[in-house]
JSON list of C-alpha atoms in Angstrom, two decimals:
[
{"chain": "A", "resi": 1, "resn": "MET", "atom": "CA", "xyz": [-25.01, 6.50, -81.46]},
{"chain": "A", "resi": 2, "resn": "ALA", "atom": "CA", "xyz": [-22.67, 9.51, -81.89]},
{"chain": "A", "resi": 3, "resn": "GLU", "atom": "CA", "xyz": [-19.08, 8.77, -83.12]},
{"chain": "A", "resi": 4, "resn": "ARG", "atom": "CA", "xyz": [-16.23, 8.71, -80.38]},
{"chain": "A", "resi": 5, "resn": "VAL", "atom": "CA", "xyz": [-12.86, 10.72, -81.07]},
{"chain": "A", "resi": 6, "resn": "ASN", "atom": "CA", "xyz": [-10.04, 10.50, -79.80]},
{"chain": "A", "resi": 7, "resn": "ASN", "atom": "CA", "xyz": [-9.86, 13.58, -77.23]},
{"chain": "A", "resi": 8, "resn": "PHE", "atom": "CA", "xyz": [-6.52, 12.65, -75.40]},
{"chain": "A", "resi": 9, "resn": "PRO", "atom": "CA", "xyz": [-3.74, 13.59, -75.03]},
{"chain": "A", "resi": 10, "resn": "PRO", "atom": "CA", "xyz": [-5.12, 16.52, -75.99]},
{"chain": "A", "resi": 11, "resn": "LEU", "atom": "CA", "xyz": [-3.49, 18.74, -77.85]},
{"chain": "A", "resi": 12, "resn": "PRO", "atom": "CA", "xyz": [-3.36, 22.67, -78.10]},
{"chain": "A", "resi": 13, "resn": "ARG", "atom": "CA", "xyz": [-4.73, 24.28, -81.31]},
{"chain": "A", "resi": 14, "resn": "PHE", "atom": "CA", "xyz": [-1.50, 25.28, -83.10]},
{"chain": "A", "resi": 15, "resn": "ALA", "atom": "CA", "xyz": [-0.46, 21.89, -83.20]},
{"chain": "A", "resi": 16, "resn": "PRO", "atom": "CA", "xyz": [0.50, 20.33, -86.48]},
{"chain": "A", "resi": 17, "resn": "ARG", "atom": "CA", "xyz": [-3.59, 18.90, -88.26]},
{"chain": "A", "resi": 18, "resn": "PHE", "atom": "CA", "xyz": [-1.00, 15.66, -88.55]},
{"chain": "A", "resi": 19, "resn": "LEU", "atom": "CA", "xyz": [-0.21, 15.38, -84.84]},
{"chain": "A", "resi": 20, "resn": "LYS", "atom": "CA", "xyz": [-4.28, 13.51, -82.86]},
{"chain": "A", "resi": 21, "resn": "PRO", "atom": "CA", "xyz": [-4.89, 12.36, -79.77]},
{"chain": "A", "resi": 22, "resn": "CYS", "atom": "CA", "xyz": [-4.81, 8.80, -79.99]},
{"chain": "A", "resi": 23, "resn": "PHE", "atom": "CA", "xyz": [-7.11, 7.83, -77.40]},
{"chain": "A", "resi": 24, "resn": "TYR", "atom": "CA", "xyz": [-10.61, 8.35, -76.17]},
{"chain": "A", "resi": 25, "resn": "GLN", "atom": "CA", "xyz": [-10.55, 9.11, -72.20]},
{"chain": "A", "resi": 26, "resn": "ASN", "atom": "CA", "xyz": [-14.31, 10.17, -70.78]},
{"chain": "A", "resi": 27, "resn": "VAL", "atom": "CA", "xyz": [-14.40, 8.59, -66.75]},
{"chain": "A", "resi": 28, "resn": "GLU", "atom": "CA", "xyz": [-18.20, 10.39, -66.45]},
{"chain": "A", "resi": 29, "resn": "GLU", "atom": "CA", "xyz": [-19.62, 8.28, -69.61]},
{"chain": "A", "resi": 30, "resn": "GLU", "atom": "CA", "xyz": [-17.09, 4.96, -68.84]},
{"chain": "A", "resi": 31, "resn": "ILE", "atom": "CA", "xyz": [-16.70, 4.28, -65.65]},
{"chain": "A", "resi": 32, "resn": "PRO", "atom": "CA", "xyz": [-19.26, 3.43, -63.05]},
{"chain": "A", "resi": 33, "resn": "PRO", "atom": "CA", "xyz": [-20.13, 6.22, -59.98]},
{"chain": "A", "resi": 34, "resn": "PRO", "atom": "CA", "xyz": [-18.75, 4.55, -56.96]},
{"chain": "A", "resi": 35, "resn": "HIS", "atom": "CA", "xyz": [-15.25, 4.05, -59.07]},
{"chain": "A", "resi": 36, "resn": "ARG", "atom": "CA", "xyz": [-14.58, 7.25, -61.28]},
{"chain": "A", "resi": 37, "resn": "GLN", "atom": "CA", "xyz": [-12.17, 8.70, -57.64]},
{"chain": "A", "resi": 38, "resn": "LEU", "atom": "CA", "xyz": [-10.54, 5.74, -57.61]},
{"chain": "A", "resi": 39, "resn": "VAL", "atom": "CA", "xyz": [-9.89, 5.88, -61.26]},
{"chain": "A", "resi": 40, "resn": "ARG", "atom": "CA", "xyz": [-9.23, 10.04, -61.01]},
{"chain": "A", "resi": 41, "resn": "ARG", "atom": "CA", "xyz": [-6.37, 9.40, -58.50]},
{"chain": "A", "resi": 42, "resn": "VAL", "atom": "CA", "xyz": [-4.88, 6.98, -60.40]},
{"chain": "A", "resi": 43, "resn": "TYR", "atom": "CA", "xyz": [-4.62, 8.79, -63.68]},
{"chain": "A", "resi": 44, "resn": "ASN", "atom": "CA", "xyz": [-2.87, 12.09, -61.50]},
{"chain": "A", "resi": 45, "resn": "LEU", "atom": "CA", "xyz": [-0.59, 9.42, -59.98]},
{"chain": "A", "resi": 46, "resn": "TRP", "atom": "CA", "xyz": [-0.06, 8.43, -63.67]},
{"chain": "A", "resi": 47, "resn": "ILE", "atom": "CA", "xyz": [0.24, 12.56, -63.99]},
{"chain": "A", "resi": 48, "resn": "LEU", "atom": "CA", "xyz": [2.62, 12.50, -61.51]},
{"chain": "A", "resi": 49, "resn": "TYR", "atom": "CA", "xyz": [4.90, 9.58, -62.41]},
{"chain": "A", "resi": 50, "resn": "SER", "atom": "CA", "xyz": [5.21, 11.81, -65.88]},
{"chain": "A", "resi": 51, "resn": "ALA", "atom": "CA", "xyz": [6.76, 14.88, -64.18]},
{"chain": "A", "resi": 52, "resn": "THR", "atom": "CA", "xyz": [9.06, 12.49, -61.92]},
{"chain": "A", "resi": 53, "resn": "LEU", "atom": "CA", "xyz": [10.55, 11.64, -64.99]},
{"chain": "A", "resi": 54, "resn": "CYS", "atom": "CA", "xyz": [10.95, 14.78, -66.24]},
{"chain": "A", "resi": 55, "resn": "VAL", "atom": "CA", "xyz": [12.42, 16.73, -63.42]},
{"chain": "A", "resi": 56, "resn": "ASN", "atom": "CA", "xyz": [14.54, 13.12, -62.92]},
{"chain": "A", "resi": 57, "resn": "VAL", "atom": "CA", "xyz": [16.18, 14.25, -66.60]},
{"chain": "A", "resi": 58, "resn": "VAL", "atom": "CA", "xyz": [16.63, 18.30, -65.35]},
{"chain": "A", "resi": 59, "resn": "SER", "atom": "CA", "xyz": [18.13, 16.26, -62.45]},
{"chain": "A", "resi": 60, "resn": "CYS", "atom": "CA", "xyz": [20.76, 14.10, -64.65]},
{"chain": "A", "resi": 61, "resn": "ILE", "atom": "CA", "xyz": [21.52, 17.08, -66.21]},
{"chain": "A", "resi": 62, "resn": "ALA", "atom": "CA", "xyz": [22.50, 18.60, -63.10]},
{"chain": "A", "resi": 63, "resn": "TRP", "atom": "CA", "xyz": [24.50, 15.21, -62.20]},
{"chain": "A", "resi": 64, "resn": "TRP", "atom": "CA", "xyz": [26.04, 15.49, -65.11]},
{"chain": "A", "resi": 65, "resn": "ALA", "atom": "CA", "xyz": [27.18, 19.23, -65.18]},
{"chain": "A", "resi": 66, "resn": "GLY", "atom": "CA", "xyz": [28.80, 18.98, -61.53]},
{"chain": "A", "resi": 67, "resn": "GLY", "atom": "CA", "xyz": [30.94, 15.68, -62.97]},
{"chain": "A", "resi": 68, "resn": "GLY", "atom": "CA", "xyz": [28.42, 12.85, -63.41]},
{"chain": "A", "resi": 69, "resn": "SER", "atom": "CA", "xyz": [28.47, 10.27, -66.09]},
{"chain": "A", "resi": 70, "resn": "GLY", "atom": "CA", "xyz": [26.59, 11.18, -69.12]},
{"chain": "A", "resi": 71, "resn": "VAL", "atom": "CA", "xyz": [25.23, 7.83, -69.19]},
{"chain": "A", "resi": 72, "resn": "ASN", "atom": "CA", "xyz": [22.87, 8.60, -66.76]},
{"chain": "A", "resi": 73, "resn": "PHE", "atom": "CA", "xyz": [21.12, 11.39, -68.78]},
{"chain": "A", "resi": 74, "resn": "GLY", "atom": "CA", "xyz": [20.79, 9.27, -72.00]},
{"chain": "A", "resi": 75, "resn": "LEU", "atom": "CA", "xyz": [18.80, 6.92, -69.83]},
{"chain": "A", "resi": 76, "resn": "SER", "atom": "CA", "xyz": [16.74, 9.06, -68.11]},
{"chain": "A", "resi": 77, "resn": "LEU", "atom": "CA", "xyz": [15.99, 10.51, -70.94]},
{"chain": "A", "resi": 78, "resn": "LEU", "atom": "CA", "xyz": [15.02, 6.87, -73.05]},
{"chain": "A", "resi": 79, "resn": "TRP", "atom": "CA", "xyz": [13.05, 6.32, -69.49]},
{"chain": "A", "resi": 80, "resn": "LEU", "atom": "CA", "xyz": [10.37, 10.06, -70.63]},
{"chain": "A", "resi": 81, "resn": "ILE", "atom": "CA", "xyz": [10.09, 8.56, -73.95]},
{"chain": "A", "resi": 82, "resn": "LEU", "atom": "CA", "xyz": [9.39, 5.08, -73.12]},
{"chain": "A", "resi": 83, "resn": "PHE", "atom": "CA", "xyz": [7.30, 4.77, -69.93]},
{"chain": "A", "resi": 84, "resn": "SER", "atom": "CA", "xyz": [4.91, 8.31, -70.04]},
{"chain": "A", "resi": 85, "resn": "PRO", "atom": "CA", "xyz": [2.93, 6.58, -72.76]},
{"chain": "A", "resi": 86, "resn": "CYS", "atom": "CA", "xyz": [3.70, 3.03, -72.00]},
{"chain": "A", "resi": 87, "resn": "SER", "atom": "CA", "xyz": [1.56, 3.44, -68.51]},
{"chain": "A", "resi": 88, "resn": "TYR", "atom": "CA", "xyz": [-0.58, 5.17, -69.96]},
{"chain": "A", "resi": 89, "resn": "THR", "atom": "CA", "xyz": [-1.70, 2.88, -72.41]},
{"chain": "A", "resi": 90, "resn": "CYS", "atom": "CA", "xyz": [-1.80, 0.04, -69.95]},
{"chain": "A", "resi": 91, "resn": "TRP", "atom": "CA", "xyz": [-3.17, 0.89, -67.11]},
{"chain": "A", "resi": 92, "resn": "ALA", "atom": "CA", "xyz": [-5.53, 2.43, -69.59]},
{"chain": "A", "resi": 93, "resn": "ASP", "atom": "CA", "xyz": [-6.20, -1.27, -71.43]},
{"chain": "A", "resi": 94, "resn": "SER", "atom": "CA", "xyz": [-5.94, -3.62, -68.43]},
{"chain": "A", "resi": 95, "resn": "SER", "atom": "CA", "xyz": [-8.57, -1.95, -66.51]},
{"chain": "A", "resi": 96, "resn": "PHE", "atom": "CA", "xyz": [-10.60, -3.79, -67.64]},
{"chain": "A", "resi": 97, "resn": "ASN", "atom": "CA", "xyz": [-8.71, -6.70, -65.80]},
{"chain": "A", "resi": 98, "resn": "PHE", "atom": "CA", "xyz": [-7.81, -6.37, -62.13]},
{"chain": "A", "resi": 99, "resn": "MET", "atom": "CA", "xyz": [-5.22, -8.95, -62.80]},
{"chain": "A", "resi": 100, "resn": "ALA", "atom": "CA", "xyz": [-3.83, -7.23, -65.20]},
{"chain": "A", "resi": 101, "resn": "PHE", "atom": "CA", "xyz": [-3.59, -4.51, -63.79]},
{"chain": "A", "resi": 102, "resn": "PHE", "atom": "CA", "xyz": [-2.15, -5.55, -60.68]},
{"chain": "A", "resi": 103, "resn": "PHE", "atom": "CA", "xyz": [1.25, -7.14, -62.66]},
{"chain": "A", "resi": 104, "resn": "VAL", "atom": "CA", "xyz": [1.42, -3.90, -64.54]},
{"chain": "A", "resi": 105, "resn": "CYS", "atom": "CA", "xyz": [0.97, -1.60, -61.51]},
{"chain": "A", "resi": 106, "resn": "PHE", "atom": "CA", "xyz": [3.08, -4.02, -59.48]},
{"chain": "A", "resi": 107, "resn": "LEU", "atom": "CA", "xyz": [6.04, -4.02, -61.50]},
{"chain": "A", "resi": 108, "resn": "GLN", "atom": "CA", "xyz": [5.78, -0.37, -62.36]},
{"chain": "A", "resi": 109, "resn": "CYS", "atom": "CA", "xyz": [6.00, 0.01, -58.53]},
{"chain": "A", "resi": 110, "resn": "VAL", "atom": "CA", "xyz": [9.61, -1.69, -58.15]},
{"chain": "A", "resi": 111, "resn": "LEU", "atom": "CA", "xyz": [10.44, -0.06, -60.51]},
{"chain": "A", "resi": 112, "resn": "VAL", "atom": "CA", "xyz": [9.78, 3.49, -59.16]},
{"chain": "A", "resi": 113, "resn": "ILE", "atom": "CA", "xyz": [10.82, 2.04, -55.74]},
{"chain": "A", "resi": 114, "resn": "ILE", "atom": "CA", "xyz": [14.50, 0.92, -57.67]},
{"chain": "A", "resi": 115, "resn": "GLN", "atom": "CA", "xyz": [14.56, 4.82, -59.29]},
{"chain": "A", "resi": 116, "resn": "ALA", "atom": "CA", "xyz": [14.23, 6.24, -55.79]},
{"chain": "A", "resi": 117, "resn": "VAL", "atom": "CA", "xyz": [16.49, 4.02, -54.38]},
{"chain": "A", "resi": 118, "resn": "GLY", "atom": "CA", "xyz": [19.26, 5.62, -56.73]},
{"chain": "A", "resi": 119, "resn": "ILE", "atom": "CA", "xyz": [21.70, 2.88, -58.12]},
{"chain": "A", "resi": 120, "resn": "SER", "atom": "CA", "xyz": [23.96, 4.85, -59.45]},
{"chain": "A", "resi": 121, "resn": "GLY", "atom": "CA", "xyz": [23.95, 3.81, -63.60]},
{"chain": "A", "resi": 122, "resn": "TRP", "atom": "CA", "xyz": [20.38, 3.54, -64.09]},
{"chain": "A", "resi": 123, "resn": "GLY", "atom": "CA", "xyz": [19.41, 7.23, -65.50]},
{"chain": "A", "resi": 124, "resn": "ALA", "atom": "CA", "xyz": [17.38, 7.69, -62.04]},
{"chain": "A", "resi": 125, "resn": "CYS", "atom": "CA", "xyz": [18.47, 10.41, -58.84]},
{"chain": "A", "resi": 126, "resn": "GLY", "atom": "CA", "xyz": [17.31, 7.91, -56.36]},
{"chain": "A", "resi": 127, "resn": "TRP", "atom": "CA", "xyz": [19.03, 8.63, -52.55]},
{"chain": "A", "resi": 128, "resn": "ILE", "atom": "CA", "xyz": [21.52, 6.46, -52.79]},
{"chain": "A", "resi": 129, "resn": "ALA", "atom": "CA", "xyz": [23.52, 8.54, -55.74]},
{"chain": "A", "resi": 130, "resn": "THR", "atom": "CA", "xyz": [22.13, 12.19, -54.21]},
{"chain": "A", "resi": 131, "resn": "VAL", "atom": "CA", "xyz": [24.00, 11.14, -50.95]},
{"chain": "A", "resi": 132, "resn": "MET", "atom": "CA", "xyz": [26.82, 10.69, -51.97]},
{"chain": "A", "resi": 133, "resn": "PHE", "atom": "CA", "xyz": [27.30, 13.61, -54.81]},
{"chain": "A", "resi": 134, "resn": "PHE", "atom": "CA", "xyz": [26.75, 15.94, -51.67]},
{"chain": "A", "resi": 135, "resn": "SER", "atom": "CA", "xyz": [30.36, 15.59, -51.40]},
{"chain": "A", "resi": 136, "resn": "TYR", "atom": "CA", "xyz": [31.50, 16.53, -54.85]},
{"chain": "A", "resi": 137, "resn": "ASN", "atom": "CA", "xyz": [28.70, 19.39, -55.93]},
{"chain": "A", "resi": 138, "resn": "VAL", "atom": "CA", "xyz": [26.28, 20.78, -53.11]},
{"chain": "A", "resi": 139, "resn": "GLY", "atom": "CA", "xyz": [24.92, 22.33, -55.57]},
{"chain": "A", "resi": 140, "resn": "SER", "atom": "CA", "xyz": [23.93, 19.26, -57.69]},
{"chain": "A", "resi": 141, "resn": "ALA", "atom": "CA", "xyz": [23.09, 17.01, -55.38]},
{"chain": "A", "resi": 142, "resn": "VAL", "atom": "CA", "xyz": [20.01, 19.73, -53.97]},
{"chain": "A", "resi": 143, "resn": "VAL", "atom": "CA", "xyz": [18.76, 19.55, -58.01]},
{"chain": "A", "resi": 144, "resn": "MET", "atom": "CA", "xyz": [18.98, 16.10, -57.76]},
{"chain": "A", "resi": 145, "resn": "LEU", "atom": "CA", "xyz": [17.42, 16.00, -54.50]},
{"chain": "A", "resi": 146, "resn": "PHE", "atom": "CA", "xyz": [13.73, 16.99, -55.57]},
{"chain": "A", "resi": 147, "resn": "SER", "atom": "CA", "xyz": [14.77, 13.81, -58.40]},
{"chain": "A", "resi": 148, "resn": "ALA", "atom": "CA", "xyz": [14.35, 11.55, -55.43]},
{"chain": "A", "resi": 149, "resn": "LEU", "atom": "CA", "xyz": [12.44, 12.73, -52.95]},
{"chain": "A", "resi": 150, "resn": "LEU", "atom": "CA", "xyz": [9.44, 12.50, -55.61]},
{"chain": "A", "resi": 151, "resn": "PHE", "atom": "CA", "xyz": [10.29, 8.54, -56.52]},
{"chain": "A", "resi": 152, "resn": "SER", "atom": "CA", "xyz": [9.60, 8.19, -53.10]},
{"chain": "A", "resi": 153, "resn": "LEU", "atom": "CA", "xyz": [6.46, 9.81, -53.24]},
{"chain": "A", "resi": 154, "resn": "VAL", "atom": "CA", "xyz": [5.61, 8.22, -56.31]},
{"chain": "A", "resi": 155, "resn": "ALA", "atom": "CA", "xyz": [6.62, 4.59, -54.45]},
{"chain": "A", "resi": 156, "resn": "VAL", "atom": "CA", "xyz": [4.35, 5.77, -51.69]},
{"chain": "A", "resi": 157, "resn": "LEU", "atom": "CA", "xyz": [1.16, 6.63, -53.96]},
{"chain": "A", "resi": 158, "resn": "MET", "atom": "CA", "xyz": [1.46, 3.60, -55.57]},
{"chain": "A", "resi": 159, "resn": "VAL", "atom": "CA", "xyz": [1.19, 0.96, -52.62]},
{"chain": "A", "resi": 160, "resn": "LEU", "atom": "CA", "xyz": [-1.19, 2.99, -52.13]},
{"chain": "A", "resi": 161, "resn": "ALA", "atom": "CA", "xyz": [-3.54, 2.96, -55.43]},
{"chain": "A", "resi": 162, "resn": "LEU", "atom": "CA", "xyz": [-2.38, -1.28, -55.60]},
{"chain": "A", "resi": 163, "resn": "TYR", "atom": "CA", "xyz": [-3.74, -1.96, -51.68]},
{"chain": "A", "resi": 164, "resn": "ARG", "atom": "CA", "xyz": [-7.01, 0.35, -52.48]},
{"chain": "A", "resi": 165, "resn": "VAL", "atom": "CA", "xyz": [-7.60, -1.52, -55.91]},
{"chain": "A", "resi": 166, "resn": "HIS", "atom": "CA", "xyz": [-7.11, -4.44, -54.50]},
{"chain": "A", "resi": 167, "resn": "ARG", "atom": "CA", "xyz": [-9.45, -4.16, -51.26]},
{"chain": "A", "resi": 168, "resn": "LEU", "atom": "CA", "xyz": [-12.61, -3.32, -54.27]},
{"chain": "A", "resi": 169, "resn": "TYR", "atom": "CA", "xyz": [-11.05, -6.17, -55.81]},
{"chain": "A", "resi": 170, "resn": "ARG", "atom": "CA", "xyz": [-11.06, -8.79, -52.66]},
{"chain": "A", "resi": 171, "resn": "GLY", "atom": "CA", "xyz": [-14.91, -6.92, -52.04]},
{"chain": "A", "resi": 172, "resn": "GLY", "atom": "CA", "xyz": [-16.38, -7.42, -55.35]},
{"chain": "A", "resi": 173, "resn": "GLY", "atom": "CA", "xyz": [-15.06, -10.91, -55.44]},
{"chain": "A", "resi": 174, "resn": "ALA", "atom": "CA", "xyz": [-16.28, -11.83, -52.01]},
{"chain": "A", "resi": 175, "resn": "ALA", "atom": "CA", "xyz": [-20.02, -10.40, -52.93]},
{"chain": "A", "resi": 176, "resn": "CYS", "atom": "CA", "xyz": [-19.64, -12.27, -56.35]},
{"chain": "A", "resi": 177, "resn": "SER", "atom": "CA", "xyz": [-19.06, -15.46, -55.03]},
{"chain": "A", "resi": 178, "resn": "ALA", "atom": "CA", "xyz": [-21.48, -15.96, -52.18]},
{"chain": "A", "resi": 179, "resn": "PRO", "atom": "CA", "xyz": [-25.06, -16.02, -54.68]},
{"chain": "A", "resi": 180, "resn": "ARG", "atom": "CA", "xyz": [-22.33, -18.55, -57.23]},
{"chain": "A", "resi": 181, "resn": "ARG", "atom": "CA", "xyz": [-21.69, -20.85, -54.42]},
{"chain": "A", "resi": 182, "resn": "SER", "atom": "CA", "xyz": [-25.11, -20.97, -53.04]},
{"chain": "A", "resi": 183, "resn": "GLY", "atom": "CA", "xyz": [-26.67, -21.04, -57.05]},
{"chain": "A", "resi": 184, "resn": "ALA", "atom": "CA", "xyz": [-24.25, -24.14, -57.80]},
{"chain": "A", "resi": 185, "resn": "ALA", "atom": "CA", "xyz": [-25.50, -26.28, -54.65]},
{"chain": "A", "resi": 186, "resn": "GLY", "atom": "CA", "xyz": [-29.05, -25.22, -55.17]},
{"chain": "A", "resi": 187, "resn": "ARG", "atom": "CA", "xyz": [-28.04, -26.92, -58.57]},
{"chain": "A", "resi": 188, "resn": "GLY", "atom": "CA", "xyz": [-26.55, -30.28, -57.19]},
{"chain": "A", "resi": 189, "resn": "ARG", "atom": "CA", "xyz": [-29.03, -30.29, -54.98]},
{"chain": "A", "resi": 190, "resn": "ALA", "atom": "CA", "xyz": [-32.51, -32.75, -55.68]},
{"chain": "A", "resi": 191, "resn": "PRO", "atom": "CA", "xyz": [-35.73, -31.28, -54.21]},
{"chain": "A", "resi": 192, "resn": "PRO", "atom": "CA", "xyz": [-37.97, -34.05, -52.12]},
{"chain": "A", "resi": 193, "resn": "PRO", "atom": "CA", "xyz": [-40.58, -36.15, -53.81]},
{"chain": "A", "resi": 194, "resn": "ALA", "atom": "CA", "xyz": [-43.05, -34.69, -51.67]},
{"chain": "A", "resi": 195, "resn": "ARG", "atom": "CA", "xyz": [-42.13, -31.64, -52.05]},
{"chain": "A", "resi": 196, "resn": "ARG", "atom": "CA", "xyz": [-41.79, -31.19, -56.27]},
{"chain": "A", "resi": 197, "resn": "ALA", "atom": "CA", "xyz": [-45.58, -32.89, -56.29]},
{"chain": "A", "resi": 198, "resn": "SER", "atom": "CA", "xyz": [-46.42, -30.12, -54.32]},
{"chain": "A", "resi": 199, "resn": "THR", "atom": "CA", "xyz": [-44.68, -27.55, -56.01]},
{"chain": "A", "resi": 200, "resn": "PRO", "atom": "CA", "xyz": [-47.07, -25.01, -57.99]},
{"chain": "A", "resi": 201, "resn": "SER", "atom": "CA", "xyz": [-46.35, -24.72, -61.89]},
{"chain": "A", "resi": 202, "resn": "PRO", "atom": "CA", "xyz": [-45.96, -20.82, -62.41]},
{"chain": "A", "resi": 203, "resn": "SER", "atom": "CA", "xyz": [-48.72, -20.05, -64.28]},
{"chain": "A", "resi": 204, "resn": "ALA", "atom": "CA", "xyz": [-50.95, -22.14, -62.71]},
{"chain": "A", "resi": 205, "resn": "GLY", "atom": "CA", "xyz": [-51.57, -20.42, -59.58]},
{"chain": "A", "resi": 206, "resn": "PRO", "atom": "CA", "xyz": [-51.72, -21.26, -56.32]},
{"chain": "A", "resi": 207, "resn": "ALA", "atom": "CA", "xyz": [-52.71, -24.83, -55.67]},
{"chain": "A", "resi": 208, "resn": "CYS", "atom": "CA", "xyz": [-53.99, -26.79, -52.22]},
{"chain": "A", "resi": 209, "resn": "PRO", "atom": "CA", "xyz": [-51.31, -29.33, -50.96]},
{"chain": "A", "resi": 210, "resn": "SER", "atom": "CA", "xyz": [-51.88, -32.97, -51.68]},
{"chain": "A", "resi": 211, "resn": "THR", "atom": "CA", "xyz": [-51.91, -34.09, -47.88]},
{"chain": "A", "resi": 212, "resn": "PRO", "atom": "CA", "xyz": [-53.77, -31.58, -45.68]},
{"chain": "A", "resi": 213, "resn": "PRO", "atom": "CA", "xyz": [-57.33, -32.47, -45.44]},
{"chain": "A", "resi": 214, "resn": "PRO", "atom": "CA", "xyz": [-59.78, -31.60, -48.46]},
{"chain": "A", "resi": 215, "resn": "CYS", "atom": "CA", "xyz": [-60.98, -28.04, -48.63]},
{"chain": "A", "resi": 216, "resn": "PRO", "atom": "CA", "xyz": [-64.41, -27.49, -47.60]},
{"chain": "A", "resi": 217, "resn": "ALA", "atom": "CA", "xyz": [-66.99, -27.92, -49.97]},
{"chain": "A", "resi": 218, "resn": "THR", "atom": "CA", "xyz": [-68.07, -24.47, -51.26]},
{"chain": "A", "resi": 219, "resn": "ARG", "atom": "CA", "xyz": [-70.72, -26.28, -54.51]},
{"chain": "A", "resi": 220, "resn": "ARG", "atom": "CA", "xyz": [-72.40, -28.77, -55.26]},
{"chain": "A", "resi": 221, "resn": "ALA", "atom": "CA", "xyz": [-70.34, -31.88, -57.07]},
{"chain": "A", "resi": 222, "resn": "GLY", "atom": "CA", "xyz": [-70.92, -31.86, -60.83]},
{"chain": "A", "resi": 223, "resn": "PRO", "atom": "CA", "xyz": [-71.04, -34.94, -63.20]},
{"chain": "A", "resi": 224, "resn": "GLY", "atom": "CA", "xyz": [-67.05, -34.19, -64.06]},
{"chain": "A", "resi": 225, "resn": "ASP", "atom": "CA", "xyz": [-66.10, -34.44, -60.15]},
{"chain": "A", "resi": 226, "resn": "VAL", "atom": "CA", "xyz": [-64.68, -36.95, -59.26]},
{"chain": "A", "resi": 227, "resn": "MET", "atom": "CA", "xyz": [-65.86, -38.37, -55.36]},
{"chain": "A", "resi": 228, "resn": "PRO", "atom": "CA", "xyz": [-63.36, -39.84, -53.12]}
]
């Protein structure tokens, strides 16, 4: 089997040699066909979230230039450096465990909702900060509006992704729990003695039941036969 070579994130050809991809990613190889579309959508959602964090940095610069606090710019830069790689790592590592994915993605969704709300001092140009800043600097507020719209879009898409994965989890759990329950019930219930005696062995082939009338004779009785 060929050795897997890390291929994500893709790096340009002019990148230094000491910079190498960190992960191996191949949806066609690692994901079953029924789930590939959902995995691609979640991956595109991560790209959109990372782009939103970049736009938020630009919006916080406009916020700072229009008279806002520089703390928001520092926090927005921290969110970009911290959440872009961490969200991909957590989502990719937890994709093999539904409960872990629910926990990680749910916390991420709550954070994005807070960023969309736009509490001042959180390093996010959400709706509250944007609407309030229109009275101070219209130009900066218009730039901040793009960040608020993107955060809202990402929050809605994260809720939809959680719903889709939850439906997949419940559907798979219901399909697997029924055979598991029936198998456990079959193992816990012993067959009746009459049925157990008449059940043929898999290697012995078909046999006549013990209670019905005797089969008609098709050959002469031999010395080894036991007569009734």
